Short mmCIF file of C-alpha atoms in Angstrom, two decimals:
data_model
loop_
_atom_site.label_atom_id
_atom_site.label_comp_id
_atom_site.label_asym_id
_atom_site.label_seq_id
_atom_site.Cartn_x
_atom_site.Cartn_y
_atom_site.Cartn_z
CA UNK A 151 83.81 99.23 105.96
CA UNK A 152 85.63 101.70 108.73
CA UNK A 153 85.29 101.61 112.10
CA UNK A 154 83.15 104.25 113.68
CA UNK A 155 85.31 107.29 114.28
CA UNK A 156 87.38 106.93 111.80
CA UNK A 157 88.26 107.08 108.03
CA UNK A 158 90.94 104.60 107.83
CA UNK A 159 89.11 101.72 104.47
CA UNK A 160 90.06 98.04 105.18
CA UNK A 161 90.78 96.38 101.53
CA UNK A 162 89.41 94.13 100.01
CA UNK A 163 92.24 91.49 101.22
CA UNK A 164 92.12 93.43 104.53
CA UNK A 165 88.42 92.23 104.77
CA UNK A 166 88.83 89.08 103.55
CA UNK A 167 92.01 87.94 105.51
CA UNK A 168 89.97 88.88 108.70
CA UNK A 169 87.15 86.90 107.52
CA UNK A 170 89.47 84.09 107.17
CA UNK A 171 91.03 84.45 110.18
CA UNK A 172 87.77 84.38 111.91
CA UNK A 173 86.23 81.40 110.29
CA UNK A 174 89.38 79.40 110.71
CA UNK A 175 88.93 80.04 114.91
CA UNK A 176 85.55 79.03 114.66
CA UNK A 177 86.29 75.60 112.80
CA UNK A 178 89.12 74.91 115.53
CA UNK A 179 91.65 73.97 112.83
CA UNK A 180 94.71 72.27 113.98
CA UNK A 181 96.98 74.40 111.36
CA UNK A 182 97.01 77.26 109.19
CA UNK A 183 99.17 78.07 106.28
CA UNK A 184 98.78 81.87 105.55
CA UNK A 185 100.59 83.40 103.02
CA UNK A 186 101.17 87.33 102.67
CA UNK A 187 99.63 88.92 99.69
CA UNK A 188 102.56 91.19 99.74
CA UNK A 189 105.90 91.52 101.16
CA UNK A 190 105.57 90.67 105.25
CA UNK A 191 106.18 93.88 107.47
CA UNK A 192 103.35 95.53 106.35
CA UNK A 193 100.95 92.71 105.16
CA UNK A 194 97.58 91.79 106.58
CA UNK A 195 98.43 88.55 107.32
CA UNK A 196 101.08 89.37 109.58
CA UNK A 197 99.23 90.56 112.78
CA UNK A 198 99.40 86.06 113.53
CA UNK A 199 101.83 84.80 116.12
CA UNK A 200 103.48 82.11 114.17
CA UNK A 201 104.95 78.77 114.99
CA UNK A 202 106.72 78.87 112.16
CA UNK A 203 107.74 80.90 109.24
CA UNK A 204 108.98 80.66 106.45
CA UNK A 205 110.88 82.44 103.48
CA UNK A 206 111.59 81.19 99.71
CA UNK A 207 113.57 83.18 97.13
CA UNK A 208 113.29 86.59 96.72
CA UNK A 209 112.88 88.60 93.64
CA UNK A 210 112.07 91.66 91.76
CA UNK A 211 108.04 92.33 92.49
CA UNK A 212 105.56 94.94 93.60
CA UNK A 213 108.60 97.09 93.14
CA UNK A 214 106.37 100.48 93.62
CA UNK A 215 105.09 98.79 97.35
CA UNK A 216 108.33 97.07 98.75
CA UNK A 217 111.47 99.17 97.30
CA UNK A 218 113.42 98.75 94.03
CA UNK A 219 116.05 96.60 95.33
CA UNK A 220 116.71 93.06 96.61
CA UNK A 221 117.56 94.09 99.73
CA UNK A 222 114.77 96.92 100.28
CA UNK A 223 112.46 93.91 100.06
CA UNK A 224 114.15 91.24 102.14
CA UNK A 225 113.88 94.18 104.49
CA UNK A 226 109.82 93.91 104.06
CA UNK A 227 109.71 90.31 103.93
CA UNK A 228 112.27 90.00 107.23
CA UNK A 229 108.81 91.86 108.78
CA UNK A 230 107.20 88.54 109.09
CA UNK A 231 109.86 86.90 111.83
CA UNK A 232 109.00 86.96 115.26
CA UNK A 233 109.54 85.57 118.79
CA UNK A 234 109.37 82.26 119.35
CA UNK A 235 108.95 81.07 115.61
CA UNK A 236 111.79 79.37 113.55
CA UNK A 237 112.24 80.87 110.53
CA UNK A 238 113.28 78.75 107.45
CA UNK A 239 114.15 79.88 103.99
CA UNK A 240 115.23 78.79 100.46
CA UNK A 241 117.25 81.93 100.27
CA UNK A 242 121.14 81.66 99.27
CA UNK A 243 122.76 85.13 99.02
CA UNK A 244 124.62 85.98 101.90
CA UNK A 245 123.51 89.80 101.65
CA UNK A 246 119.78 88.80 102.26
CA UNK A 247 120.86 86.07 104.81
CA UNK A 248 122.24 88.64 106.76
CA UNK A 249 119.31 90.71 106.85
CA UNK A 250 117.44 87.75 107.85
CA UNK A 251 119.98 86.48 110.46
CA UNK A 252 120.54 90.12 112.61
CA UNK A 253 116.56 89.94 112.41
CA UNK A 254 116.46 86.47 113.67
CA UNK A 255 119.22 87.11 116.26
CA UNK A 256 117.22 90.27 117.66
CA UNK A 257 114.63 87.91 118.28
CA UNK A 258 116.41 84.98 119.24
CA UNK A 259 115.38 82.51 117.20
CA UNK A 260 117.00 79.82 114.61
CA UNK A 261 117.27 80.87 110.58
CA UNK A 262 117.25 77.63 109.23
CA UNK A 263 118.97 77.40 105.48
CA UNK A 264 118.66 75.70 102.82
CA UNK A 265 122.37 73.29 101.85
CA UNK A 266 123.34 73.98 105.56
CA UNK A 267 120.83 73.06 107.52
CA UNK A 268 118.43 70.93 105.26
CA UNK A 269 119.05 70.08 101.73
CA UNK A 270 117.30 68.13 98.61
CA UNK A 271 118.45 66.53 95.43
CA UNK A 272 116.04 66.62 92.60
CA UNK A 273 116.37 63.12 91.02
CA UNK A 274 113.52 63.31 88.48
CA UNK A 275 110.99 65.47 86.49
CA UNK A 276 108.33 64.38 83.99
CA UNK A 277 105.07 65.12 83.34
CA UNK A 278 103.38 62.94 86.09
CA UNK A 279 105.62 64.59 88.99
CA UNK A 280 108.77 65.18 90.72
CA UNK A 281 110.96 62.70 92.93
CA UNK A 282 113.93 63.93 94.99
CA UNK A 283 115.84 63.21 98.08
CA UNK A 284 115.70 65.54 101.51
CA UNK A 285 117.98 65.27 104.39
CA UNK A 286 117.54 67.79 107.32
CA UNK A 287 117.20 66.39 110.81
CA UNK A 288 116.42 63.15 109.31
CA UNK A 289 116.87 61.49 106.09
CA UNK A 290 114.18 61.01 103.39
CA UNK A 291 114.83 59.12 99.98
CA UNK A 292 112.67 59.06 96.81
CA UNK A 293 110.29 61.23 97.69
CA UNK A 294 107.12 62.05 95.45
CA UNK A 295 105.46 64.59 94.59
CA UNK A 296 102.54 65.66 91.69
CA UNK A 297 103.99 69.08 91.67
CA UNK A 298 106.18 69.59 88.75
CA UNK A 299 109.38 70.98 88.88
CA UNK A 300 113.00 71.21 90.51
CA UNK A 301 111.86 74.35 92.28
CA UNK A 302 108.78 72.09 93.61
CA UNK A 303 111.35 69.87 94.90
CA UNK A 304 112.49 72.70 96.92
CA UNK A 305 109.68 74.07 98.14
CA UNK A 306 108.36 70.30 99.60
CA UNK A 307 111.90 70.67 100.96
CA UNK A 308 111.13 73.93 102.87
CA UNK A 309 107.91 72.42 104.12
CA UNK A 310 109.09 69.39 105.49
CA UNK A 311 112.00 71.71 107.07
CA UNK A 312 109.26 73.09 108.51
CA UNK A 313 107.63 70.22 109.97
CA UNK A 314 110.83 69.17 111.60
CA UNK A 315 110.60 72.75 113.20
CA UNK A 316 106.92 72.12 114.58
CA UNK A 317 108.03 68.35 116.00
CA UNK A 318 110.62 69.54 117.99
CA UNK A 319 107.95 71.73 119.78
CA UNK A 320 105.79 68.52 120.17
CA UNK A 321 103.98 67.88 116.74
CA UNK A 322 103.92 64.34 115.87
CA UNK A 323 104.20 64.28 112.00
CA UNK A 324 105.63 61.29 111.01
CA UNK A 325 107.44 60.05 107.69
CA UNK A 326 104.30 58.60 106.24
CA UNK A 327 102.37 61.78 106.74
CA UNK A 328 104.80 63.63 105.16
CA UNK A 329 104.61 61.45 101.74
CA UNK A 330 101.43 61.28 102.07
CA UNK A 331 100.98 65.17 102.08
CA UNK A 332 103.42 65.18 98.93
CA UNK A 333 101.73 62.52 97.28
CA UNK A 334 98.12 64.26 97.55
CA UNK A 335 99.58 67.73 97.08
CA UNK A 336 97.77 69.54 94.18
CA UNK A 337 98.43 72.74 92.84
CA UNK A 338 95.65 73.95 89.82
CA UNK A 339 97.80 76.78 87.47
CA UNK A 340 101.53 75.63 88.29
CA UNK A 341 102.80 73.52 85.66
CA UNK A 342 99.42 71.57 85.61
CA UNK A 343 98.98 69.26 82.47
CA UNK A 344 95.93 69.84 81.89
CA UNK A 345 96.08 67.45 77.93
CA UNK A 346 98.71 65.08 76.80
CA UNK A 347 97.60 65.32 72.89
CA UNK A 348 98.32 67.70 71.92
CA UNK A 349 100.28 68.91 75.07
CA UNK A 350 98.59 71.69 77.03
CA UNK A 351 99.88 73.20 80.07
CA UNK A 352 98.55 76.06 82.41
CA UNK A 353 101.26 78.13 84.44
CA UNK A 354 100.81 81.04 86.66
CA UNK A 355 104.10 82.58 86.31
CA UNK A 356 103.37 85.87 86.13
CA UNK A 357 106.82 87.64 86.63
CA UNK A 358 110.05 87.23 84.98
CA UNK A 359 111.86 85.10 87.78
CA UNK A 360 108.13 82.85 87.73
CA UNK A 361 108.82 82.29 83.81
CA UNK A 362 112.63 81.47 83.96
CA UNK A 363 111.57 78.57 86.52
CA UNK A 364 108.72 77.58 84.37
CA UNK A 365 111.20 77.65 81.34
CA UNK A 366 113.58 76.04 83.38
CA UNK A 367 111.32 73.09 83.98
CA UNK A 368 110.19 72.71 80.73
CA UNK A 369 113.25 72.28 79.77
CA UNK A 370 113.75 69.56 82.01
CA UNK A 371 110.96 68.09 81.04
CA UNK A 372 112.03 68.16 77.11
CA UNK A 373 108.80 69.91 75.82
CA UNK A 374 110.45 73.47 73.86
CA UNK A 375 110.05 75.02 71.87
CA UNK A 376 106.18 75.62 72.45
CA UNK A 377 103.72 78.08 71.64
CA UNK A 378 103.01 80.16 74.33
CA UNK A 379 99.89 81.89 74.95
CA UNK A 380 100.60 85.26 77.19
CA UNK A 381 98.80 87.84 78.89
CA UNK A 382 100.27 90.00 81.70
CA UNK A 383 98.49 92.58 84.16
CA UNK A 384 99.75 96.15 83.44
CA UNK A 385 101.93 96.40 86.74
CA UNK A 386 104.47 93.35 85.82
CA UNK A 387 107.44 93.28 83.29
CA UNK A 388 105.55 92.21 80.56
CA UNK A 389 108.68 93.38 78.11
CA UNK A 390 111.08 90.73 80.50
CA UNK A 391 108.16 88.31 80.51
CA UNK A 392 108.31 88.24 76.74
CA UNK A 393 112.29 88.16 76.67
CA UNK A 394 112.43 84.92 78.30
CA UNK A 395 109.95 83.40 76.90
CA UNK A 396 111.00 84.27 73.09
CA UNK A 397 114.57 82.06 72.52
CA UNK A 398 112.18 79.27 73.21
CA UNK A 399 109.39 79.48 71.40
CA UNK A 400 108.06 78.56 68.22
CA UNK A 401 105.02 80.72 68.55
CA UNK A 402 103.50 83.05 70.85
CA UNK A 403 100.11 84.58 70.81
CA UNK A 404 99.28 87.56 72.69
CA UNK A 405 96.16 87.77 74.62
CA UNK A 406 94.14 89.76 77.56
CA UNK A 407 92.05 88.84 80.38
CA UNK A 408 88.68 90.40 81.23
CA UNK A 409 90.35 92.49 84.06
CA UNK A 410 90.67 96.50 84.41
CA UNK A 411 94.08 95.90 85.37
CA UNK A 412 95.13 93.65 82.34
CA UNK A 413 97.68 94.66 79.93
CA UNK A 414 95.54 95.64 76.66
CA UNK A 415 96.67 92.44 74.04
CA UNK A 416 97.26 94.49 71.25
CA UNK A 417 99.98 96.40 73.74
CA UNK A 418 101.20 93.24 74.90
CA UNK A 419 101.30 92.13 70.96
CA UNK A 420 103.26 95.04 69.90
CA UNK A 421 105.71 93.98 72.35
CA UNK A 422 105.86 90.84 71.13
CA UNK A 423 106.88 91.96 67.47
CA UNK A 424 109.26 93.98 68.98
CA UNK A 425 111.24 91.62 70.92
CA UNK A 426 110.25 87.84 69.15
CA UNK A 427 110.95 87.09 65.16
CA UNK A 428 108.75 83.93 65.16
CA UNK A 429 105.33 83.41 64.11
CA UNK A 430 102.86 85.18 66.20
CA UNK A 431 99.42 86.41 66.94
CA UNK A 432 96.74 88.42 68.98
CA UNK A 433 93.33 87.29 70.38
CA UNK A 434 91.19 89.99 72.10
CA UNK A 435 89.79 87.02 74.66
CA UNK A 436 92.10 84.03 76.33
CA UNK A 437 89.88 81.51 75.88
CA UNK A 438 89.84 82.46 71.98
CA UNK A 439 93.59 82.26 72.67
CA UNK A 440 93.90 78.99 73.79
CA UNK A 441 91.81 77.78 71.61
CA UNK A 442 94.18 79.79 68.17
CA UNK A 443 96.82 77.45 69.79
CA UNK A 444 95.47 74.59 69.57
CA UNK A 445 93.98 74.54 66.09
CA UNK A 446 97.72 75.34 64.79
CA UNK A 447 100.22 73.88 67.31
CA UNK A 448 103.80 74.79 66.60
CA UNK A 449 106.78 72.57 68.72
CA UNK A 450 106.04 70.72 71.32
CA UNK A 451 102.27 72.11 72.74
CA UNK A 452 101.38 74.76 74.36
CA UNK A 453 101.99 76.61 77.59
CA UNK A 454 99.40 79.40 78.72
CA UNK A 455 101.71 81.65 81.09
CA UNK A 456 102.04 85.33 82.20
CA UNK A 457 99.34 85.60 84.48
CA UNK A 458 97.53 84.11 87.57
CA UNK A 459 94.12 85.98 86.05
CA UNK A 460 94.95 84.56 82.70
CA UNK A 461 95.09 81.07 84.31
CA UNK A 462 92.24 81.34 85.97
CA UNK A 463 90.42 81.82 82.91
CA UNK A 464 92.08 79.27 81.55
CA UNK A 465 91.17 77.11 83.68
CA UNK A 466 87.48 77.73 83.28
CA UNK A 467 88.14 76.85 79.49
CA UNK A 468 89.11 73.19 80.49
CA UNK A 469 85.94 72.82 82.86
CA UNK A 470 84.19 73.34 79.24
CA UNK A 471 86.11 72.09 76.80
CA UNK A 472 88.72 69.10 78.58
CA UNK A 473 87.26 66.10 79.31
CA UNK A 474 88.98 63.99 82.32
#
């Protein structure tokens, strides 16, 4: 739709975030969590006054939208801090904390970091969840969490930094709402077990710093080599994507989702051959995919990755074919 008088198109998450917006005044909620679909500056998201906000790593992504370099895009996501809102963020390099911080200082307000203002200690990872230690403004020990991963751990850290940031301006969030949130927090298509035998695991990562953490955790969790079921849209690293996933698996099949945007799988397979010598495959469907890898499991289980489309599919799989 455009308004009258002009030409200017919302998008579809132009639309939609103003729909959201809207319903989430009428409903009175007490909080919202909004996060940009794309960088920050320029985002739809960011026409909020926050009480809070909030930065994790940065990467490599959307390249052709928010600049070719790390800083070009701390630049973008720096767009989202404003007046009167602390700003907290996982980030370590001291090139992007500086962006942040003269943004932060122009608007006079507190860039709280991770290992000097707040810290955690991730003490365990397996299958049913991750425990770890956060001390910020206060201390909290053996903390739990569903969500699986050290990175997860770091995340819930940022959040509860967060919280402490909204009680000092007169929210009263206590301990035991805190691990309660933690506890209950659910997250369908990151690192979700969705079987035990054999092992089957959605993730979304659908970038090449998303698969190194997913790697990285399953790792931890002593589950490579896997097979590894892949699809990528036609916009990401699919090349990189295959890279990392490749010293650690022992097969991977190369799929597509039903999207206009999806890498075609027998482009995404030729890839494959290119860059892994292991066993691998092609299916023109995911579900057909998922199902390849199950029938002939190589390593551990397997690990449907590359995509948040592909996991959504995925996930429609298990609502026909997993029982609870």
């Amino acid at each position: 739709m455009a308004k009258e008088g002009t030409e200017k198109q919302l998008t579809f998450f132009e639309f939609t975030t103003g729909l959201a917006f809207r319903y989430f005044a009428e409903e009175h909620v007490d909080i919202v969590v909004a996060e940009v679909g794309m960088g920050g500056r320029l985002d739809a998201t960011n026409v909020i006054e926050p009480d809070v906000s909030v930065i994790t790593r940065i990467g490599l992504e959307h390249t052709d939208y928010l600049g070719r370099t790390i800083p070009e895009i701390a630049f973008e996501k720096a767009g989202i801090i404003k007046r009167g809102a602390p700003v907290v963020t996982c980030e370590r390099d001291p090139s992007i904390l500086g962006i942040f911080g003269k943004k932060c200082d122009e608007f006079e307000v507190p860039l709280v970091r991770i290992e000097q203002d707040f810290a955690v200690d991730c003490i365990r990872q397996t299958l049913s969840g991750t425990s770890f230690n956060y001390s910020g403004k206060r201390d909290m020990m053996d903390l739990e969490t569903a969500l699986i991963g050290g990175y997860q751990a770091e995340n819930a850290a940022a959040a509860i930094a967060c919280l402490e940031c909204l009680t000092e301006k007169g929210d009263n969030i206590t301990e035991k709402d805190i691990r309660k949130g933690l506890t209950n927090a659910r997250w369908p298509g990151r690192m979700q077990i969705v079987q035990r035998e054999p092992l089957l695991i959605f993730d979304g990562g659908h970038n090449p710093d998303g698969v190194r953490m997913a790697i990285s955790t399953l790792e931890a969790l002593g589950t490579l080599p896997m097979t590894f079921v892949v699809g990528c849209m036609n916009d990401k690293d699919a090349r990189e994507i295959v890279r990392t996933l490749a010293p650690h698996a022992s097969k991977i099949i190369a799929t597509q989702v039903n999207n206009k945007r999806a890498l075609p799988a027998d482009t995404l397979y030729e890839i494959v051959k290119e860059e892994f010598n292991g066993h691998s495959s092609v299916s023109m469907t995911s579900s057909r995919g998922i199902e390849m890898a199950l029938e002939s499991t190589l390593g551990k289980g397997v690990c449907v990755i590359g995509s948040l489309y592909l996991v959504g599919e995925a996930i429609q799989w298990k609502e026909r074919n997993v029982r609870e």
